[in-house]
XYZ file of C-alpha atoms in Angstrom:
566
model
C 32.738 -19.551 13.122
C 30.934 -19.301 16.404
C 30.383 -22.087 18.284
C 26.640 -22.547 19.344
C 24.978 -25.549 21.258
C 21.735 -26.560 19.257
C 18.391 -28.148 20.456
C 18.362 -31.510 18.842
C 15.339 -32.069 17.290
C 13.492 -35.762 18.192
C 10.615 -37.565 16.221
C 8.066 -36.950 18.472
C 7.949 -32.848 18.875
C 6.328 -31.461 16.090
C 6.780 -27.868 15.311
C 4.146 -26.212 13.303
C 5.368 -24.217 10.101
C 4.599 -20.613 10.477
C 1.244 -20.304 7.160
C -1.597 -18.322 6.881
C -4.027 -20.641 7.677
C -2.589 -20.339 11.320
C -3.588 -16.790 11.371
C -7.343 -17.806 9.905
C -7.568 -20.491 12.561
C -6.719 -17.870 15.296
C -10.049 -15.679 13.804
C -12.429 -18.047 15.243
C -11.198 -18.773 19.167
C -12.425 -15.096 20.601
C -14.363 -13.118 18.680
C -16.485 -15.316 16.027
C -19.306 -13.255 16.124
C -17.366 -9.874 14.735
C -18.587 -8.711 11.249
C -17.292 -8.794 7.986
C -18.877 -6.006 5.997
C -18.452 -5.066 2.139
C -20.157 -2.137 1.359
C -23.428 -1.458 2.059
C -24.307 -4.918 0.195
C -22.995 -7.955 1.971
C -21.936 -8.700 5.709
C -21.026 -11.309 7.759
C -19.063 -12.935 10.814
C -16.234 -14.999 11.005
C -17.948 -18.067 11.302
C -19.761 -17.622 8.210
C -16.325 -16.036 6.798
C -14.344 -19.487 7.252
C -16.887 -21.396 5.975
C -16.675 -19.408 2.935
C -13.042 -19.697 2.805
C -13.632 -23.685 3.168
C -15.995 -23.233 0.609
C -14.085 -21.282 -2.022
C -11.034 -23.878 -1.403
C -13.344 -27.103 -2.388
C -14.043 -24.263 -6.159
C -10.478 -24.057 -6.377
C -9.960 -27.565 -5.932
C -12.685 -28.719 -8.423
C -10.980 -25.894 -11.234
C -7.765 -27.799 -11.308
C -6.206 -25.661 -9.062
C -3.180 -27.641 -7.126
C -0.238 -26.787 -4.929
C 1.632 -24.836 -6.396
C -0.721 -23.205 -9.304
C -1.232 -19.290 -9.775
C -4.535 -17.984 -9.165
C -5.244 -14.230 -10.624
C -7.875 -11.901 -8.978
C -9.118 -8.499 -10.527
C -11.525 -7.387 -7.941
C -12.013 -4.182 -5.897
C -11.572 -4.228 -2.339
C -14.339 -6.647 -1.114
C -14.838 -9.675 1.371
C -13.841 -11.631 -1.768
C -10.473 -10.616 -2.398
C -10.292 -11.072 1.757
C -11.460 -14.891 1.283
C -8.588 -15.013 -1.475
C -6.025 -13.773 0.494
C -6.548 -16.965 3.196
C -8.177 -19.548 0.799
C -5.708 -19.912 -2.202
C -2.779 -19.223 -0.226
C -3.980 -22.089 2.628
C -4.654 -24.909 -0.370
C -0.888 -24.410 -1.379
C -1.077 -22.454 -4.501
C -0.294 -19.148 -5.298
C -2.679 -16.020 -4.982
C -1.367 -13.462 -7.964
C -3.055 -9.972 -7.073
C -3.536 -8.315 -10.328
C -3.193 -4.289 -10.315
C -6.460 -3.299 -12.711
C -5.056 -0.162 -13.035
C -1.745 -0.667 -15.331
C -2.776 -0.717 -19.097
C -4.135 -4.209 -21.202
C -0.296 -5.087 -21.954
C 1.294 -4.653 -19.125
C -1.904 -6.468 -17.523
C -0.971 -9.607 -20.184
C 2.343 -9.445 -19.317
C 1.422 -10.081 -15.760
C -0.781 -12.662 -16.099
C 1.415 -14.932 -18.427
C 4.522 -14.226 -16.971
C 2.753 -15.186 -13.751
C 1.571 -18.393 -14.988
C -1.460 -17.838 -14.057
C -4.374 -20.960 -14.401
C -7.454 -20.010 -12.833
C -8.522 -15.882 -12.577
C -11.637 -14.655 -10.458
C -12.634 -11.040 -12.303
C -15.273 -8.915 -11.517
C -17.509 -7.908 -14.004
C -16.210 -4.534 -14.247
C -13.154 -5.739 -15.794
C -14.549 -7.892 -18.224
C -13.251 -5.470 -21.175
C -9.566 -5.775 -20.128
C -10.257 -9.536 -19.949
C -11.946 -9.124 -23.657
C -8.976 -6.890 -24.761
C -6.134 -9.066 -23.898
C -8.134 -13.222 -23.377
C -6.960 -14.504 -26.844
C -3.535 -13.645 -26.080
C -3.758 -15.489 -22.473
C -1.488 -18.630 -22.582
C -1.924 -20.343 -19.277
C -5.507 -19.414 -18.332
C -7.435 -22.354 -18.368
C -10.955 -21.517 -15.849
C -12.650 -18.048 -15.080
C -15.144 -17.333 -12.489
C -16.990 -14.158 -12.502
C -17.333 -11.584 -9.588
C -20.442 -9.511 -9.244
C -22.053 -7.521 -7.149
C -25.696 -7.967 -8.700
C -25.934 -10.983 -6.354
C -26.238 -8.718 -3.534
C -28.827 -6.133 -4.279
C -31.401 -8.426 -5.204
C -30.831 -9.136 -8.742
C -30.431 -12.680 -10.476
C -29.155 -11.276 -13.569
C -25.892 -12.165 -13.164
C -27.115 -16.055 -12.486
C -29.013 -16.495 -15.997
C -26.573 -18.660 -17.452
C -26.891 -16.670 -20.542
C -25.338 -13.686 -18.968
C -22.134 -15.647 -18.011
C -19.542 -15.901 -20.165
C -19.511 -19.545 -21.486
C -15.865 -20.699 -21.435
C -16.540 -19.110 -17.346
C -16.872 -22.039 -14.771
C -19.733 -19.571 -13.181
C -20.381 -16.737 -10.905
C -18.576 -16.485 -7.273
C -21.530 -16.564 -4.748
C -23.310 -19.592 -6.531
C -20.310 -21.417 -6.791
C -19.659 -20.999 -3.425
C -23.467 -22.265 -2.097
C -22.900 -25.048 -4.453
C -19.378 -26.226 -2.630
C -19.086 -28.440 -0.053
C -18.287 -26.427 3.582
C -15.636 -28.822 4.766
C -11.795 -28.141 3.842
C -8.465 -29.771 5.865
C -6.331 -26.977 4.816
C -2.821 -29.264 4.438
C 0.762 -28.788 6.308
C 3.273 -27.944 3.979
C 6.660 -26.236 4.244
C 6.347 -22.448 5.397
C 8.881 -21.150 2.777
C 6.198 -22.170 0.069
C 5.286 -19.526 -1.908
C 2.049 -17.559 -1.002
C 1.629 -14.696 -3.328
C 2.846 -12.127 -5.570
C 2.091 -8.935 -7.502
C 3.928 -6.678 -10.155
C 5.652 -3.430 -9.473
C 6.146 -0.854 -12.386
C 9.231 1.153 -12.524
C 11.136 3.695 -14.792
C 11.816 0.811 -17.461
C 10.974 -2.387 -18.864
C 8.518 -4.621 -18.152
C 6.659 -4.772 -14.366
C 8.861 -7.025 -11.785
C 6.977 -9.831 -10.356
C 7.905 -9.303 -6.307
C 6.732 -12.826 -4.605
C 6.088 -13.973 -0.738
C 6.194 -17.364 1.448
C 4.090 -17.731 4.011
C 6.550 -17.667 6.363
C 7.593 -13.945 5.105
C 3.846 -12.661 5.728
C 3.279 -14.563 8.395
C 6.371 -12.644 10.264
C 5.199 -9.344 8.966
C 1.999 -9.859 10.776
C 3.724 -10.606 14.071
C 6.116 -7.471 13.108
C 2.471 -5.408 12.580
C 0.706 -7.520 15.919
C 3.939 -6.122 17.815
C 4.440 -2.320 16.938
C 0.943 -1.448 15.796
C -0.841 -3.200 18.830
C 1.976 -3.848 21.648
C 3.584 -0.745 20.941
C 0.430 1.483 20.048
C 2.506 3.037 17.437
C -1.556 2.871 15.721
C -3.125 2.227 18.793
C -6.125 -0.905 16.934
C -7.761 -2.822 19.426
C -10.187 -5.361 18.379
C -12.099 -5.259 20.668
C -13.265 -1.604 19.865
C -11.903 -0.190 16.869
C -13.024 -0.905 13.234
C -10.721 -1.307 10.158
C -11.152 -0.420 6.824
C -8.264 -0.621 3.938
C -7.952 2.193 1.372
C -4.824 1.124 0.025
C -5.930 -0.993 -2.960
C -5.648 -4.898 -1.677
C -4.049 -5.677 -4.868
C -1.286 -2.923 -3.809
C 1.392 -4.856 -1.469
C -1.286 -7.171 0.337
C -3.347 -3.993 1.779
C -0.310 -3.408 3.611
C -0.043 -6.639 5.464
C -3.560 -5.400 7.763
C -6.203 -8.053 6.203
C -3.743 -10.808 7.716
C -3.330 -8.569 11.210
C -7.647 -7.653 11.311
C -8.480 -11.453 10.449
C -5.665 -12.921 12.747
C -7.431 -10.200 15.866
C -10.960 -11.327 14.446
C -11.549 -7.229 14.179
C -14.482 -5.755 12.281
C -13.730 -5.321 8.906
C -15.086 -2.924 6.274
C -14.607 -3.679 2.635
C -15.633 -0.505 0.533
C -15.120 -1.413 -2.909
C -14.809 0.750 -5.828
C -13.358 3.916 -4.091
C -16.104 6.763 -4.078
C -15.836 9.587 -1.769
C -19.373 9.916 -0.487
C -19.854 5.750 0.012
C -16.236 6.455 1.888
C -17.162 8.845 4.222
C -20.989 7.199 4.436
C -19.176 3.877 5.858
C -16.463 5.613 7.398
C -19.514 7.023 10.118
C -22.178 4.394 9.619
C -19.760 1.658 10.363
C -17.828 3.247 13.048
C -14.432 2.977 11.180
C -11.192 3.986 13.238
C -8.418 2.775 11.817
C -7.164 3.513 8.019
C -4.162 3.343 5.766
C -4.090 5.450 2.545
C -1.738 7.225 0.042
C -1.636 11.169 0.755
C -4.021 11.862 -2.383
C -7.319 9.929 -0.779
C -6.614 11.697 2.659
C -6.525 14.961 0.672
C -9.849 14.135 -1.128
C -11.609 12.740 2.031
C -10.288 16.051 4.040
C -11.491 18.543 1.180
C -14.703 17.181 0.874
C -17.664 19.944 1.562
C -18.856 16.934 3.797
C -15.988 16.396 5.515
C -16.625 19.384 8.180
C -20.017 18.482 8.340
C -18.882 14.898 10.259
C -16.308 16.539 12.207
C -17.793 14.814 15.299
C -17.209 11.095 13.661
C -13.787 11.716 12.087
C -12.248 12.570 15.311
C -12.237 8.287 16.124
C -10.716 8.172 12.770
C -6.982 7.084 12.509
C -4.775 6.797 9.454
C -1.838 5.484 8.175
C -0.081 7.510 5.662
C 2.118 5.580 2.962
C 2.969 5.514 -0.249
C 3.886 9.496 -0.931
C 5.246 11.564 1.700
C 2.510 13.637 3.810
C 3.066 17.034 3.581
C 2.482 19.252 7.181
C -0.370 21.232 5.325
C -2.251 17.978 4.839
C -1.267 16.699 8.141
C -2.398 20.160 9.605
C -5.805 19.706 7.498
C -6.519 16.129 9.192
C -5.668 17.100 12.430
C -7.931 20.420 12.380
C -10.730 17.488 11.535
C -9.939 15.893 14.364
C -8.358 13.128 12.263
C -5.000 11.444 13.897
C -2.476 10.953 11.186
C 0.662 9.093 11.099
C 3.258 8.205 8.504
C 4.990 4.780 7.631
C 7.365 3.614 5.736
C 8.046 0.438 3.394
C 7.750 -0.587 -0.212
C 6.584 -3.508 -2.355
C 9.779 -5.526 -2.266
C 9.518 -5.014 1.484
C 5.640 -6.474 2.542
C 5.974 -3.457 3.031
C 6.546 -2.080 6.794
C 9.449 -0.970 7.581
C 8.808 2.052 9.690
C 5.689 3.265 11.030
C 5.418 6.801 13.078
C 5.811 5.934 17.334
C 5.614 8.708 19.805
C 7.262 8.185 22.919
C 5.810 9.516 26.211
C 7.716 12.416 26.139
C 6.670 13.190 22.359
C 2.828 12.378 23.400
C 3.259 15.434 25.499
C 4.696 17.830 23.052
C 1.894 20.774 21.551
C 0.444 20.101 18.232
C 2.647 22.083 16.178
C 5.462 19.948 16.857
C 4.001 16.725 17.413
C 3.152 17.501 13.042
C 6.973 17.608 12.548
C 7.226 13.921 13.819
C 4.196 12.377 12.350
C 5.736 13.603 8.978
C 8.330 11.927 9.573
C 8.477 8.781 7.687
C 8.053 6.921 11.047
C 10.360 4.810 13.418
C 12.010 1.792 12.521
C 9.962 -1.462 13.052
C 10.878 -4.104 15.571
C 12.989 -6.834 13.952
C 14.309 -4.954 10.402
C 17.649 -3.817 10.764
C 17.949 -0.838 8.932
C 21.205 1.114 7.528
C 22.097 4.195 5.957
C 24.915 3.646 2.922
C 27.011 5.868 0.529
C 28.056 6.093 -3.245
C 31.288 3.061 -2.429
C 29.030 1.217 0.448
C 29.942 2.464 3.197
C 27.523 2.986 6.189
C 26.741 6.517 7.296
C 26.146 7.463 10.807
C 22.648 7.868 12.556
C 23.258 11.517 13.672
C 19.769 12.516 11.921
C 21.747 14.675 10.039
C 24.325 12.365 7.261
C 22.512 11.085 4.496
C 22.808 7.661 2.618
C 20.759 5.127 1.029
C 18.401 3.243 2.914
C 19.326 -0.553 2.884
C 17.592 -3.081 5.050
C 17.856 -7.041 6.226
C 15.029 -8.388 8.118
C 12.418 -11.603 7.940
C 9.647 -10.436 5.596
C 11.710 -8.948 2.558
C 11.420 -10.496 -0.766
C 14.480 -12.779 -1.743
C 14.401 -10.716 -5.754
C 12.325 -10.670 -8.384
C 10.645 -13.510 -10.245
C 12.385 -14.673 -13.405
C 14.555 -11.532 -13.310
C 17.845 -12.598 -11.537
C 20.020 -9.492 -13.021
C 17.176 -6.904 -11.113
C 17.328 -9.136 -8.128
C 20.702 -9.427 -7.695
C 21.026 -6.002 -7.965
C 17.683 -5.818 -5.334
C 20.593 -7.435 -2.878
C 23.686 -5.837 -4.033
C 25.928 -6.485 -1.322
C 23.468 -8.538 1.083
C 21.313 -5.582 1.536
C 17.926 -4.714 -0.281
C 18.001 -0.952 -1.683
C 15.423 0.739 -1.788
C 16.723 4.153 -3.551
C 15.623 5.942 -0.924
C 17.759 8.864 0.390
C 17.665 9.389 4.379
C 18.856 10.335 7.266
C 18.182 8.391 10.432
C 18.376 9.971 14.375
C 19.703 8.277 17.529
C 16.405 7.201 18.310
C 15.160 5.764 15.472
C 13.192 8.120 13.143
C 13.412 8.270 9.459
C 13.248 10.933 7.746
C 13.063 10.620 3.807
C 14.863 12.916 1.845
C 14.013 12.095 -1.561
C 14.283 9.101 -3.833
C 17.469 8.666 -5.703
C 16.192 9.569 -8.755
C 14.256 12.966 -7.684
C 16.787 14.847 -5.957
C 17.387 17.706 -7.661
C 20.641 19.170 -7.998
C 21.011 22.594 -8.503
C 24.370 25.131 -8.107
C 25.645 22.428 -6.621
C 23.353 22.014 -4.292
C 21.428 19.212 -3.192
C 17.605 19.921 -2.937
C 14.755 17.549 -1.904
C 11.791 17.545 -4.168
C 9.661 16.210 -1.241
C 11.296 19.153 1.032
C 9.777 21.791 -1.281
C 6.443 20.427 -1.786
C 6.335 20.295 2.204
C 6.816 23.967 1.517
C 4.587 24.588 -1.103
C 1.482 22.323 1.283
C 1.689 25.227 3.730
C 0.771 27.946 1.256
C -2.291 28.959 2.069
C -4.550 27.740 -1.077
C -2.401 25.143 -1.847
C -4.482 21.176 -2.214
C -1.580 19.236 -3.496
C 1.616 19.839 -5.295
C 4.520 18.292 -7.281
C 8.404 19.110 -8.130
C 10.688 17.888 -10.424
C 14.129 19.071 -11.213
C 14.695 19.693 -15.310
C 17.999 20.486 -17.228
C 19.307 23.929 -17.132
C 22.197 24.843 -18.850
C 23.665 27.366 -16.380
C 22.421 25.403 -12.928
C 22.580 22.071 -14.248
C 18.901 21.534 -12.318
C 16.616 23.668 -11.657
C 13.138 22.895 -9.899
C 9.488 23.379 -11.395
C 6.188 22.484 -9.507
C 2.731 21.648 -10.712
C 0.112 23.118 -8.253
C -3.550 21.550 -7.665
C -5.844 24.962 -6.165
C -7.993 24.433 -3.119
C -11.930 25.517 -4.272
C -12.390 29.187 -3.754
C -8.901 29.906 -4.543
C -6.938 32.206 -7.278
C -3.440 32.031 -6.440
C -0.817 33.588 -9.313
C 2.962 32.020 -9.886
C 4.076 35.270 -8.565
C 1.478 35.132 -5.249
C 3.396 31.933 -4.450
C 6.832 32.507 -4.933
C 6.434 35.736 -3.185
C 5.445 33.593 -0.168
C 8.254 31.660 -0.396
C 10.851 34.482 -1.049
C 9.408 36.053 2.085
C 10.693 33.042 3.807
C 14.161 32.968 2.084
C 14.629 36.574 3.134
C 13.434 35.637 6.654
C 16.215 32.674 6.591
C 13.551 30.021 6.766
C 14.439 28.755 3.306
C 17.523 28.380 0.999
C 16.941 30.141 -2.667
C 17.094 27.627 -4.622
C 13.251 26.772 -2.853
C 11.516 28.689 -5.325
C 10.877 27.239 -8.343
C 11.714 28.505 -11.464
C 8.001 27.359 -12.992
C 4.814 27.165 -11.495
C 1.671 25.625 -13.426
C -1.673 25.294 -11.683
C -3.283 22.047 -12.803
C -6.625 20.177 -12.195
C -4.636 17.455 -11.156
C -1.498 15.535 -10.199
C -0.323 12.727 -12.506
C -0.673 9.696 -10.540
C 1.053 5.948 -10.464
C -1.427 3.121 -10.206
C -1.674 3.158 -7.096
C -1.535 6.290 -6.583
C 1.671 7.810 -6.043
C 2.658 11.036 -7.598
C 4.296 10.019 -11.263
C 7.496 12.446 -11.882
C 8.456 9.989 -14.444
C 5.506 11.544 -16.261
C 5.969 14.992 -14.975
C 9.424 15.500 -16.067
C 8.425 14.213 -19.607
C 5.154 16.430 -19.575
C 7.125 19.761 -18.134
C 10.246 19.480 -20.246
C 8.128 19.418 -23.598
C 5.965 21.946 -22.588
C 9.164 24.336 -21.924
C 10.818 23.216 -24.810
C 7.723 24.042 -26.701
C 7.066 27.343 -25.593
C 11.246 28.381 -25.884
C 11.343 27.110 -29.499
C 7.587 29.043 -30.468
């Protein structure tokens, strides 16, 4: 063992643990007198913002919530869920964000295996809560959400419209409470929060945080987002508004960084196009984090060219799926500067977020796409590795391929209750994420496909996410999907679903003549064009918005098998 020389540490220096009410505290020495805004209902500043945080505390408090306890909330993204995030977690007890979007029972199973005590719902979901509330076992209070409050109703206050085993509605709970709080010390490995993620099987895994963990992910954003510019968001002039549910992985760590920086925040609720693209140029938004699918419905919409002039402030982070160059090439023709990154929900998530250097800065458009669809550069403090079948490392030439395994100071320790998953999580004192990769000399990642979704096909190994790169810059093409299904002489061979862009008639043979065009040219290997093409209204879609091949496969391989045994 090393020998080291330590600091000894003396009674009378105090070192602060590293919690989130540090990062409130820092939201009122600069800027107090930056706005909160949710919607076009409610806004605020910061001042008013920690009183409300104080406020909501002294509710908690008088519900029986105590160190330690779970606290649910089923809300869309609002300057509630953002009081959530900093007052549960600063009393000590645990904030559960619950994803509204995964059916009753796996909803149940969430909330009891959570242990959840107190839940704040917003009226909206009321009919899950109806569906599943008898089968509830460690519920004991309810307080409603609703946004009747702020458009001049008082429905919502009639008692009679409350639910009666409901300790009462948000915003009068909160006038009612007193405005004082001394959020306590307490250790910084204390657990803050946690969510469920879904996977191929069983039940959802509970993925939990300390404050220490987000804490450190904030000072990982505050370093490569702001010190490095890697998404130049200054708050002093941009504007930041989330649509990545907040339910979905914390927002992506950026409530914590925009509080922390006292920026202007923008809260826009229930996700609707028109309100999106109203606030995103009444507001003055500039800064943005999405999956690929709201990008793609913000960039096709007829009212999207019509606001050219506003999107061009507009910058967004891409997670989530990968982003294809055609959408990439769509943004940018807006105006729009687009970047990926890189992380999932056992991770906080960053792990990589798109940098250009000076040199890349400088490098035309065309090619400056390439990078951005990358799935971005390494973050300061994760140490990142590429590893084989037997665990071996593999070589950051940008070209060998391994599984992406990771170490660094905001990754969850497993998963909660669920040793066997989490151990496996950590096989070998690295967290795998089942993502294949290669990694360059200089520190971009570029995804080839997740473990399960590489298709493999005369022996060859194709990327699912390669070919619907392809298939994005076919002119026509919105969106796309490929999955590899059985075939008896190839072992694999690829189909794609394929979502039209308006005005648009494009033919399964139109499209693979494009792309046999390129195989002739040598731009493509042949086993790029699928073997089925079927033009759909839609992509199936995760809950949060990720493109579902689980679903696909299934959905595709009885369809084929239907029409070979008619």
């Amino acid at each position: 063992m090393i020998q080291t020389r330590l600091i000894p540490r003396t009674a009378e220096a105090q070192e602060p643990p590293m919690l989130i009410k540090t990062l409130l505290a820092q939201s009122l020495r600069y800027e107090p007198q930056r706005e909160i805004v949710y919607r076009n209902l409610f806004r605020m500043n910061y001042v008013d913002f920690n009183r409300r945080v104080r406020q909501l505390a002294n509710v908690l408090a008088d519900s029986g919530v105590a160190p330690g306890d779970t606290v649910a909330v089923l809300d869309w993204d609002s300057h509630r869920y953002l009081e959530c995030f900093f007052g549960v977690t600063s009393v000590g007890a645990i904030l559960h964000t619950v994803n509204v979007r995964l059916s009753p029972a796996q909803i149940l199973f969430t909330m009891n295996h959570a242990n959840d005590k107190v839940v704040l719902i917003h009226e909206d979901f009321l009919p899950i809560l109806t569906a599943i509330k008898s089968q509830l076992t460690t519920v004991e209070n309810y307080i409603i959400l609703s946004d009747k409050v702020y458009t001049g109703s008082t429905t919502i206050n009639r008692l009679s419209d409350i639910p009666t085993d409901f300790l009462g509605e948000y915003e009068a709970l909160l006038t009612n409470a007193p405005s004082e709080y001394d959020f306590p010390d307490f250790d910084e490995n204390t657990w803050a929060t946690s969510f469920y993620t879904t996977g191929t099987t069983g039940n959802p895994k509970g993925v939990y945080f300390s404050h220490r963990q987000l804490f450190m992910h904030t000072m990982g954003l505050l370093t490569y987002i702001i010190g490095y510019e890697a998404m130049p968001f200054r708050g002093s002039s941009d504007v930041y508004m989330p649509i990545t549910p907040m339910f979905h992985v914390h927002a992506w760590g950026f409530p914590f960084l925009a509080t922390m920086m006292s920026a202007k925040q923008v809260y826009p609720g229930r996700y609707e196009p028109e309100l999106l693209l109203k606030l995103l140029i009444t507001e003055e938004v500039t800064l943005s984090h999405c999956v690929p699918t709201i990008l793609n419905m913000l960039v096709s919409s007829p009212a999207a060219e019509k606001y050219r002039e506003n999107l061009s402030r507009w910058k967004v982070l891409i997670g989530g799926s990968a982003l294809t160059k055609g959408l990439a090439k769509a943004a940018t023709e807006l105006g729009i500067t687009v970047m990926s990154g890189y992380g999932m929900s056992e991770t906080a998530p960053v792990m990589a977020v798109g940098y250009l250097n000076e040199q890349e800065k400088a490098l035309p458009t065309a090619d400056q796409l390439e990078l951005r669809t990358r799935a971005g550069r390494i973050s300061p403090f994760i140490d990142m590795r590429l590893m084989d079948d037997d665990g071996n490392f593999v070589p950051h030439d940008g070209h060998s391929l391994g599984e992406i395994v990771a170490r660094g100071p905001w990754l969850t320790q497993g998963y909660y209750e669920d040793p066997e998953r989490g151990a496996d999580l950590w096989k070998g004192g690295w967290l795998h994420t089942g993502d294949v990769a290669s990694v360059t000399p200089d520190n971009w990642v570029i995804i080839a496909d997740r473990t399960k979704d590489v298709i493999k096909t005369g022996g060859e190994w194709v990327s699912s996410l390669d070919m619907e790169d392809v298939l994005s810059q076919v002119d026509g093409v919105a969106e796309s999907a490929v999955v590899g299904l059985p075939d008896d002489r190839w072992g694999e061979r690829p189909h794609a679903l394929i979502v039209q862009k308006p005005g648009y008639t494009l033919t399964t043979e139109g499209v693979k003549a494009n792309l046999q065009a390129k195989v002739e040219r040598g731009e493509l290997h042949k086993w790029y064009v699928p073997d089925r093409i079927l033009f759909v209204p839609e992509i199936p879609k995760t809950s949060v918005g990720k493109i579902d091949k689980k679903r696909i496969r299934s959905e595709m391989k009885d369809l084929i098998l239907g029409v070979q045994s008619a």
